[in-house]
Amino acid sequence: MFVDFLITLVKILFIFGVTVGFFAPVLTWVERKQSAIMQDRIGANRADILGFTAFGLFHIIADALKMFTKEDFIPRGANKALHTLSPIVALIPALITFAVIPFGGVYTLFGKEVNLVISDLDVGLLFIFAVASIATYGYVIAGWSSNNNWSLLGSIRVAAQMISYEVTMGLTIIGILMVYGTMRLTEIGAIQEDFWRWGIFLQPVGFFLFFAASIAENKRIPFDAPEAESELVAGYFTEYSGLKFGMFFMAEFVEMVTIGAIVTLLFFGGWNLPFVTMDGILSMFDFLGETGANIIALLIHVGVFFAKVCFFIFFQMIVRWTLPRFRYDQIMKLGWKILLPLSLANILITGAVILALE
Amino acid sequence: MELLIFYPLAGFCVLMGLGVIISSSPINSALSLIAMMMGLAGVFVLQQAHFLAILQIIVYAGAIMVLFMFVIMLLNLKSAEEDTWSIRPQNTYVSVLTGFLALGALYKIACVISQAKLDSPAAVPDDFGTVVRVGTTLFTDFVLPFEVASILLLAAMVGAVVLAKNKID
């Protein structure tokens, strides 16, 4: 009992450390540096300690200091309680999602089965979907409570965009469900030990639909109409400063990690290497004993998983600095008239193929 | 142990339910309703109905309430809160009537519950509340009500579109 509790605690701390402690701050630097390289600028190199700039890595510290010390401003006429609540509502769902995302398989360490997922829910896939829809409220309330017309417009855009793209996302998930026959994310990961059963081969169209919809849900360019700085100042978080703004900022980066993790898990084999099975790794490192071989397998799998996640985060950043922002009506048109029919057709074809193969 | 979680959760639901009808601003009402639905989902989880709990959050708290919020914001009820949201005199009779109807329904439910035997809970199968179980039940025993309900919803949706379209044209 106590050991189980300890293992769960270690897993939670690991996930927190990786997302909030590592990815969120480092990604702010990566995004600056990458945009600088893509736009042929020198970029983030001003913050220095005694003349050392460390490729601009000190900007992370400068950012944190600035956020902590800035005045926490609440505009006159704003709803104070909701104004404070909304960044929390925006950030927490992004973190909770990791409770059901497995970042490795099942390993036998010192005679104990360790499943590298915090909570192995029977409805894991739907859980992610449910939690993502809760995050919407953070953004919607933010604009409403700020007592600012631009904020309000941004929030209305968030709500409309979420409603539109959640439909596509839900329908894409049905395609995945039909192929794998389970909603348990650990099972979906385990099935993909076979390279030819990776989601990208079974649901190629589903991958593109899901990826587009999830970028839209995260409100990043090209879908960042809710915070369009050329139209709405900064959209729903116009009236936020200091650490509250920082939480919105962090939520976006954590969500990028979440999207990377989900795409990896559903479409790119999760923690599995192509053509390498768990048994293969175990027999190769047999000379280290059972626990030793399992530890090696664990390290390889977790490393592979996060390497894939990093790739998809990088991919999202490339998209961000390549495409211009879509106009608002274009976003709606894309969502309802192109992605939605495509996702319906995807379900139909998936069903027909499954029926034909039986 | 279960009661230790149930009572705070139930209390939270009731509190939020009161918040829905008492609070004077529409946005607070909507938020209370969302919080209440989350609390209800927690109660479902206590009953081992994980699938139902998740559906509660996705469908009600996640999808329908976002639409509610969207409409509230679009109409921007904030500026004209007083006259749009307070009880108008011509609505008083309707309010009293629905109040009595609801009270009657609650009384009926209370009667049924007080007569039910609570001392011997029915044996719950191991896979109760799982996706497989709910799906099988829905598509075998209750397939006709399920399909009828879906057609009804479709008809309602098409009807709403037709009505709205007539007004615009």
XYZ file of C-alpha atoms in Angstrom:
527
model
C 0.000 0.000 0.000
C 2.692 2.439 1.104
C 4.950 1.444 -1.795
C 2.113 1.964 -4.281
C 1.484 5.392 -2.835
C 5.179 6.221 -3.108
C 5.347 5.056 -6.740
C 2.330 7.202 -7.651
C 3.889 10.186 -5.908
C 7.131 9.729 -7.843
C 5.195 9.538 -11.108
C 3.251 12.721 -10.303
C 6.428 14.569 -9.329
C 8.135 13.366 -12.500
C 5.296 14.636 -14.700
C 5.160 17.962 -12.861
C 8.907 18.329 -13.137
C 8.903 17.571 -16.835
C 5.957 19.793 -17.835
C 6.081 22.788 -15.490
C 9.720 22.547 -14.475
C 11.336 21.745 -17.786
C 9.125 22.078 -20.854
C 7.168 25.257 -20.040
C 10.189 27.491 -19.295
C 12.516 25.977 -21.881
C 9.882 26.185 -24.600
C 9.583 29.956 -24.153
C 13.283 30.124 -25.026
C 12.993 27.578 -27.848
C 10.137 29.519 -29.411
C 12.100 32.792 -29.329
C 15.234 31.227 -30.668
C 13.450 29.306 -33.381
C 11.489 32.327 -34.542
C 14.751 34.264 -34.646
C 16.416 31.606 -36.780
C 13.428 31.257 -39.097
C 13.201 35.040 -39.570
C 16.970 35.421 -39.945
C 17.403 37.433 -36.745
C 19.988 37.016 -33.998
C 17.294 36.841 -31.311
C 17.145 36.404 -27.577
C 20.670 37.248 -26.466
C 20.323 40.356 -24.286
C 19.921 38.878 -20.820
C 23.361 38.199 -19.434
C 25.016 37.381 -16.142
C 28.500 38.921 -15.939
C 28.713 38.985 -19.705
C 27.660 35.369 -20.286
C 24.476 34.989 -22.314
C 24.312 31.154 -22.635
C 22.514 31.415 -26.007
C 19.858 33.574 -24.370
C 18.889 30.900 -21.851
C 19.001 33.518 -19.079
C 15.889 35.054 -20.609
C 13.955 32.349 -18.807
C 15.148 33.706 -15.467
C 14.496 37.272 -16.567
C 10.952 36.329 -17.617
C 10.251 34.642 -14.314
C 11.588 37.596 -12.309
C 9.520 40.023 -14.329
C 6.322 38.020 -13.892
C 6.830 37.663 -10.140
C 7.561 41.318 -9.503
C 5.023 42.987 -11.784
C 1.952 44.634 -10.314
C -1.104 42.410 -10.335
C -3.581 44.757 -11.963
C -7.345 44.285 -11.870
C -9.242 46.842 -13.950
C -12.043 48.936 -12.464
C -15.454 47.350 -12.902
C -13.990 43.895 -13.331
C -15.333 40.904 -11.452
C -12.458 40.331 -9.047
C -13.233 36.753 -8.051
C -13.686 35.528 -11.616
C -10.737 37.567 -12.829
C -8.533 35.661 -10.391
C -10.197 32.307 -10.977
C -9.888 32.158 -14.747
C -6.091 31.721 -15.147
C -6.307 28.859 -12.655
C -9.129 27.227 -14.596
C -7.082 27.621 -17.776
C -3.867 26.123 -16.429
C -5.068 23.213 -14.295
C -6.808 21.147 -17.029
C -3.639 21.286 -19.127
C -1.779 19.629 -16.242
C -4.536 17.190 -15.227
C -4.515 15.622 -18.700
C -1.174 14.026 -17.866
C -2.876 11.952 -15.165
C -4.075 9.506 -17.826
C -1.284 9.754 -20.409
C 1.075 6.785 -20.152
C 4.696 7.727 -20.794
C 5.927 4.143 -20.750
C 4.743 0.551 -20.578
C 4.612 -1.902 -17.671
C 7.899 -2.886 -16.024
C 8.807 -5.377 -13.332
C 11.092 -3.611 -10.900
C 12.266 -5.589 -7.854
C 9.392 -8.005 -8.266
C 6.800 -5.241 -8.476
C 4.756 -4.307 -11.526
C 5.133 -0.626 -12.308
C 2.747 0.908 -14.830
C 4.057 4.228 -16.101
C 0.762 6.077 -15.939
C -0.620 7.935 -12.941
C -4.198 6.727 -13.365
C -5.023 3.938 -15.801
C -8.636 4.932 -16.488
C -11.021 2.775 -18.480
C -12.224 5.954 -20.236
C -8.809 7.601 -20.569
C -9.325 8.828 -24.116
C -12.612 10.508 -23.199
C -11.083 11.907 -20.023
C -8.602 13.921 -22.066
C -11.432 15.206 -24.198
C -13.537 16.149 -21.162
C -10.706 17.954 -19.409
C -9.827 19.868 -22.574
C -13.374 21.137 -22.798
C -13.221 22.401 -19.198
C -10.139 24.512 -20.009
C -12.336 26.568 -22.351
C -14.037 28.171 -19.357
C -10.783 29.657 -18.146
C -10.464 31.618 -21.367
C -14.146 32.440 -21.653
C -14.423 33.760 -18.077
C -11.175 35.705 -18.455
C -12.610 37.931 -21.160
C -15.964 38.287 -19.493
C -14.600 39.300 -16.095
C -12.135 41.879 -17.452
C -14.777 44.496 -18.238
C -13.114 45.202 -21.573
C -14.699 44.931 -24.989
C -11.623 43.515 -26.672
C -11.305 40.883 -24.011
C -14.963 40.008 -24.414
C -14.614 39.703 -28.186
C -11.621 37.453 -27.690
C -13.598 35.265 -25.315
C -16.520 34.969 -27.699
C -14.086 33.887 -30.376
C -12.580 31.303 -28.033
C -16.005 29.879 -27.256
C -17.016 29.708 -30.919
C -13.715 28.186 -31.970
C -13.811 25.565 -29.228
C -17.354 24.516 -30.060
C -16.463 24.203 -33.734
C -13.249 22.251 -33.418
C -14.306 20.038 -30.538
C -16.785 18.395 -32.902
C -14.017 17.457 -35.323
C -11.835 16.280 -32.469
C -14.570 14.103 -31.017
C -15.322 12.501 -34.376
C -11.622 11.811 -34.977
C -11.433 10.102 -31.608
C -14.273 7.809 -32.720
C -12.111 6.701 -35.664
C -9.275 5.810 -33.288
C -11.700 4.008 -31.038
C -12.968 1.891 -33.940
C -9.446 0.883 -34.953
C -8.101 0.001 -31.514
C -11.344 -1.110 -29.871
C -10.415 0.383 -26.510
C -10.387 3.728 -24.719
C -7.712 2.727 -22.242
C -4.629 4.691 -23.271
C -2.191 2.093 -21.924
C -3.811 -0.539 -24.164
C -3.672 1.777 -27.170
C 0.037 2.254 -26.493
C 0.632 -1.465 -26.029
C -1.119 -2.372 -29.306
C 1.313 -0.111 -31.165
C 4.270 -2.299 -30.231
C 3.634 -3.691 -33.712
C 5.021 -1.013 -36.044
C 2.386 -1.566 -38.746
C -0.382 -0.906 -36.269
C 0.755 2.627 -35.448
C -2.089 5.108 -35.614
C -0.569 6.964 -38.539
C -0.989 3.856 -40.735
C -4.447 2.962 -39.469
C -5.834 6.513 -39.331
C -3.746 8.710 -41.651
C -6.542 11.212 -42.287
C -7.463 11.116 -38.625
C -3.969 12.285 -37.717
C -4.176 15.440 -39.830
C -7.689 16.246 -38.621
C -6.732 15.673 -35.002
C -3.580 17.733 -35.269
C -5.359 20.648 -36.941
C -8.189 20.539 -34.405
C -5.828 20.402 -31.461
C -3.796 23.369 -32.679
C -7.083 25.237 -33.064
C -8.071 24.248 -29.513
C -4.775 25.575 -28.238
C -5.427 28.860 -30.087
C -2.013 29.029 -31.693
C -1.247 30.529 -35.076
C -2.833 30.017 -37.603
C -5.873 29.709 -35.319
C -5.058 32.504 -32.864
C -7.981 34.794 -33.725
C -9.017 34.922 -30.010
C -5.795 36.748 -29.137
C -5.167 38.460 -32.460
C -2.874 41.298 -31.419
C -3.517 43.336 -34.555
C -7.287 43.342 -33.935
C -8.015 42.771 -30.234
C -4.925 44.151 -28.423
C -4.266 40.750 -26.862
C -7.724 39.177 -26.824
C -8.995 37.506 -23.699
C -5.869 38.201 -21.581
C -5.577 41.912 -22.424
C -6.265 42.910 -18.824
C -3.914 40.430 -17.211
C -0.491 41.184 -15.852
C 2.166 39.599 -13.716
C 1.817 36.000 -12.674
C -1.789 35.695 -13.846
C -0.666 36.477 -17.371
C 2.175 34.063 -16.739
C -0.338 31.310 -16.007
C -2.092 31.833 -19.339
C 1.297 31.832 -20.989
C 2.289 28.644 -19.198
C -1.047 26.980 -19.996
C -0.358 27.448 -23.705
C 3.065 25.836 -23.493
C 1.898 22.989 -21.266
C -0.925 22.372 -23.730
C 1.640 22.142 -26.515
C 3.335 19.375 -24.545
C -0.045 17.731 -23.985
C -0.864 17.823 -27.676
C 2.560 16.419 -28.507
C 2.042 13.611 -25.993
C -1.452 12.719 -27.210
C -0.462 12.748 -30.883
C 2.557 10.582 -30.056
C 0.433 8.189 -28.085
C -2.464 7.863 -30.506
C -0.697 8.023 -33.859
C 3.045 7.465 -33.464
C 3.423 4.403 -31.292
C 3.666 6.050 -27.889
C 6.780 4.799 -26.125
C 7.523 2.057 -28.694
C 10.449 2.072 -31.104
C 9.646 0.736 -34.580
C 10.445 -2.991 -34.947
C 11.711 -3.208 -31.353
C 9.538 -5.139 -28.955
C 9.665 -5.133 -25.186
C 10.767 -8.791 -25.207
C 13.548 -7.905 -27.629
C 14.973 -5.291 -25.272
C 14.599 -7.590 -22.276
C 16.449 -10.486 -23.960
C 19.182 -8.183 -25.242
C 19.959 -6.900 -21.745
C 19.332 -10.249 -20.097
C 22.813 -10.249 -18.552
C 21.804 -7.402 -16.204
C 19.216 -9.524 -14.485
C 15.448 -9.042 -14.618
C 15.314 -5.698 -12.815
C 18.343 -4.340 -14.673
C 16.900 -5.231 -18.062
C 13.579 -3.708 -17.057
C 15.261 -0.489 -15.960
C 17.056 -0.282 -19.322
C 13.732 -0.851 -21.126
C 12.070 1.813 -18.964
C 14.775 4.363 -19.717
C 14.650 3.622 -23.445
C 10.857 3.825 -23.577
C 10.530 7.035 -21.564
C 13.344 8.569 -23.611
C 11.706 7.560 -26.878
C 8.339 8.889 -25.734
C 9.669 12.309 -24.804
C 11.845 12.473 -27.918
C 8.696 12.002 -29.998
C 6.863 14.579 -27.894
C 9.720 17.044 -28.494
C 9.478 16.444 -32.212
C 5.775 17.280 -32.249
C 6.293 20.383 -30.124
C 8.938 21.458 -32.604
C 6.498 20.741 -35.427
C 3.849 22.946 -33.807
C 6.395 25.756 -33.558
C 7.358 25.423 -37.204
C 3.674 25.693 -38.110
C 3.370 28.782 -35.913
C 6.223 30.630 -37.596
C 5.328 29.526 -41.114
C 1.643 30.282 -41.541
C -0.135 33.644 -41.226
C -3.207 34.003 -39.029
C -6.447 32.869 -40.630
C -9.292 35.349 -40.794
C -12.089 34.603 -38.347
C -14.623 33.524 -40.984
C -11.980 31.334 -42.593
C -11.486 29.524 -39.289
C -15.218 28.852 -39.023
C -15.428 27.749 -42.645
C -12.488 25.395 -42.245
C -13.972 23.916 -39.095
C -17.533 23.338 -40.224
C -17.311 22.946 -43.984
C -14.024 21.116 -44.486
C -12.822 19.366 -41.335
C -16.240 18.230 -40.106
C -17.323 16.483 -43.359
C -13.827 14.996 -43.672
C -13.992 13.562 -40.179
C -17.448 12.100 -40.865
C -16.129 10.539 -44.083
C -13.164 9.211 -42.120
C -15.496 7.369 -39.742
C -17.530 5.979 -42.653
C -14.472 4.710 -44.527
C -12.894 3.307 -41.352
C -16.098 1.429 -40.634
C -16.335 0.105 -44.199
C -12.704 -1.093 -44.175
C -13.102 -2.807 -40.806
C -16.266 -4.509 -42.067
C -14.543 -5.600 -45.295
C -11.526 -7.018 -43.436
C -13.762 -9.084 -41.186
C -14.891 6.257 3.699
C -17.300 6.568 0.819
C -19.622 8.762 2.879
C -16.683 10.967 3.775
C -16.385 11.867 0.114
C -20.082 11.735 -0.673
C -21.386 14.261 1.838
C -19.018 17.142 0.973
C -19.631 16.414 -2.708
C -23.416 16.317 -2.306
C -23.322 19.439 -0.169
C -21.278 21.173 -2.845
C -23.833 20.158 -5.496
C -26.753 21.480 -3.459
C -24.889 24.704 -2.718
C -24.110 25.254 -6.381
C -27.676 24.352 -7.321
C -28.866 27.088 -4.972
C -26.303 29.386 -6.554
C -27.921 28.825 -9.953
C -31.306 30.154 -8.841
C -30.200 32.731 -6.275
C -27.395 34.629 -8.009
C -28.520 37.748 -9.811
C -26.110 37.747 -12.728
C -26.623 35.216 -15.522
C -22.919 34.410 -15.805
C -22.716 33.453 -12.122
C -25.769 31.232 -12.554
C -24.174 29.498 -15.520
C -20.899 29.005 -13.653
C -22.728 27.568 -10.652
C -24.514 25.162 -12.975
C -21.180 24.022 -14.418
C -19.744 23.523 -10.941
C -22.835 21.555 -9.945
C -22.472 19.279 -12.962
C -18.853 18.600 -12.054
C -19.996 17.720 -8.543
C -22.601 15.346 -9.981
C -19.894 13.737 -12.115
C -17.980 13.172 -8.886
C -21.038 11.461 -7.395
C -21.231 9.218 -10.479
C -17.582 8.267 -10.022
C -18.378 7.249 -6.447
C -20.990 4.886 -7.886
C -18.351 3.283 -10.168
C -20.008 4.826 -13.240
C -16.859 6.343 -14.734
C -18.191 6.418 -18.268
C -21.328 8.241 -17.203
C -19.285 10.751 -15.199
C -17.053 11.549 -18.159
C -20.079 11.889 -20.445
C -21.668 14.232 -17.919
C -18.609 16.475 -18.131
C -18.162 16.268 -21.903
C -21.794 16.732 -22.913
C -23.228 18.989 -20.225
C -20.367 20.836 -18.567
C -18.185 20.862 -21.672
C -20.443 21.325 -24.664
C -23.886 22.603 -23.690
C -22.720 25.050 -21.052
C -20.128 26.550 -23.403
C -23.034 27.316 -25.712
C -24.919 28.887 -22.790
C -21.936 31.071 -21.954
C -21.524 31.954 -25.605
C -25.121 33.167 -25.839
C -24.903 35.087 -22.544
C -21.779 36.846 -23.778
C -23.110 37.481 -27.238
C -26.209 39.193 -25.844
C -23.959 40.848 -23.250
C -26.569 40.649 -20.508
C -24.144 42.380 -18.168
C -24.981 45.936 -19.156
C -28.726 45.500 -18.883
C -28.676 43.080 -15.990
C -31.441 44.713 -13.993
C -34.313 44.625 -16.463
C -33.448 41.421 -18.331
C -32.851 39.219 -15.353
C -35.256 40.389 -12.629
C -38.731 38.886 -12.404
C -41.218 40.790 -14.501
C -44.763 41.099 -13.098
C -46.350 39.235 -16.017
C -44.012 36.313 -15.299
C -44.964 35.985 -11.645
C -47.945 33.677 -12.264
C -45.895 31.425 -14.515
C -43.120 31.310 -11.914
C -45.515 30.379 -9.123
C -47.183 27.726 -11.308
C -43.896 26.073 -12.316
C -42.770 26.255 -8.707
C -45.819 24.305 -7.572
C -45.428 21.785 -10.405
C -41.801 21.200 -9.461
C -42.757 20.841 -5.817
C -45.386 18.256 -6.759
C -42.879 16.288 -8.818
C -40.352 16.374 -5.983
C -43.001 15.150 -3.545
C -43.848 12.249 -5.855
C -40.152 11.317 -6.158
C -39.728 11.516 -2.384
C -42.725 9.174 -1.957
C -41.272 6.605 -4.358
C -37.850 6.757 -2.708
C -39.215 6.411 0.822
C -41.097 3.260 -0.230
C -38.081 1.670 -1.914
C -36.073 -0.887 0.051
C -32.638 0.541 0.682
C -31.373 -2.105 3.094
C -30.320 -4.605 0.416
C -28.561 -2.943 -2.529
C -28.669 -4.970 -5.732
C -25.483 -6.852 -6.532
C -23.413 -4.810 -8.961
C -21.538 -6.749 -11.661
C -17.777 -6.231 -11.893
C -17.857 -4.394 -15.182
C -20.680 -2.071 -14.104
C -20.260 1.413 -15.542
C -17.521 0.495 -17.989
C -17.727 1.586 -21.600
C -18.285 -1.972 -22.820
C -21.124 -2.597 -20.387
C -22.931 0.676 -21.045
C -22.486 0.262 -24.803
C -23.814 -3.293 -24.850
C -26.834 -2.371 -22.755
C -27.552 0.683 -24.866
C -27.363 -1.170 -28.171
C -29.169 -4.392 -27.178
C -31.835 -3.884 -24.509
C -32.464 -0.207 -25.157
C -31.714 0.107 -28.847
C -35.227 1.271 -29.800
C -35.510 4.111 -27.232
C -31.950 5.080 -28.097
C -32.645 5.361 -31.823
C -36.003 7.072 -31.290
C -34.334 9.638 -29.043
C -31.669 10.327 -31.635
C -34.265 10.821 -34.375
C -36.230 13.117 -32.075
C -33.140 15.224 -31.453
C -32.389 15.369 -35.165
C -35.959 16.470 -35.895
C -35.740 19.150 -33.201
C -32.479 20.393 -34.663
C -33.807 20.569 -38.211
C -36.964 22.248 -36.910
C -34.957 24.905 -35.109
C -32.930 25.608 -38.239
C -36.075 25.907 -40.370
C -37.744 28.255 -37.885
C -34.667 30.446 -37.618
C -34.230 30.529 -41.360
C -37.796 31.703 -41.950
C -37.212 34.606 -39.608
C -34.008 35.669 -41.359
C -35.491 35.442 -44.858
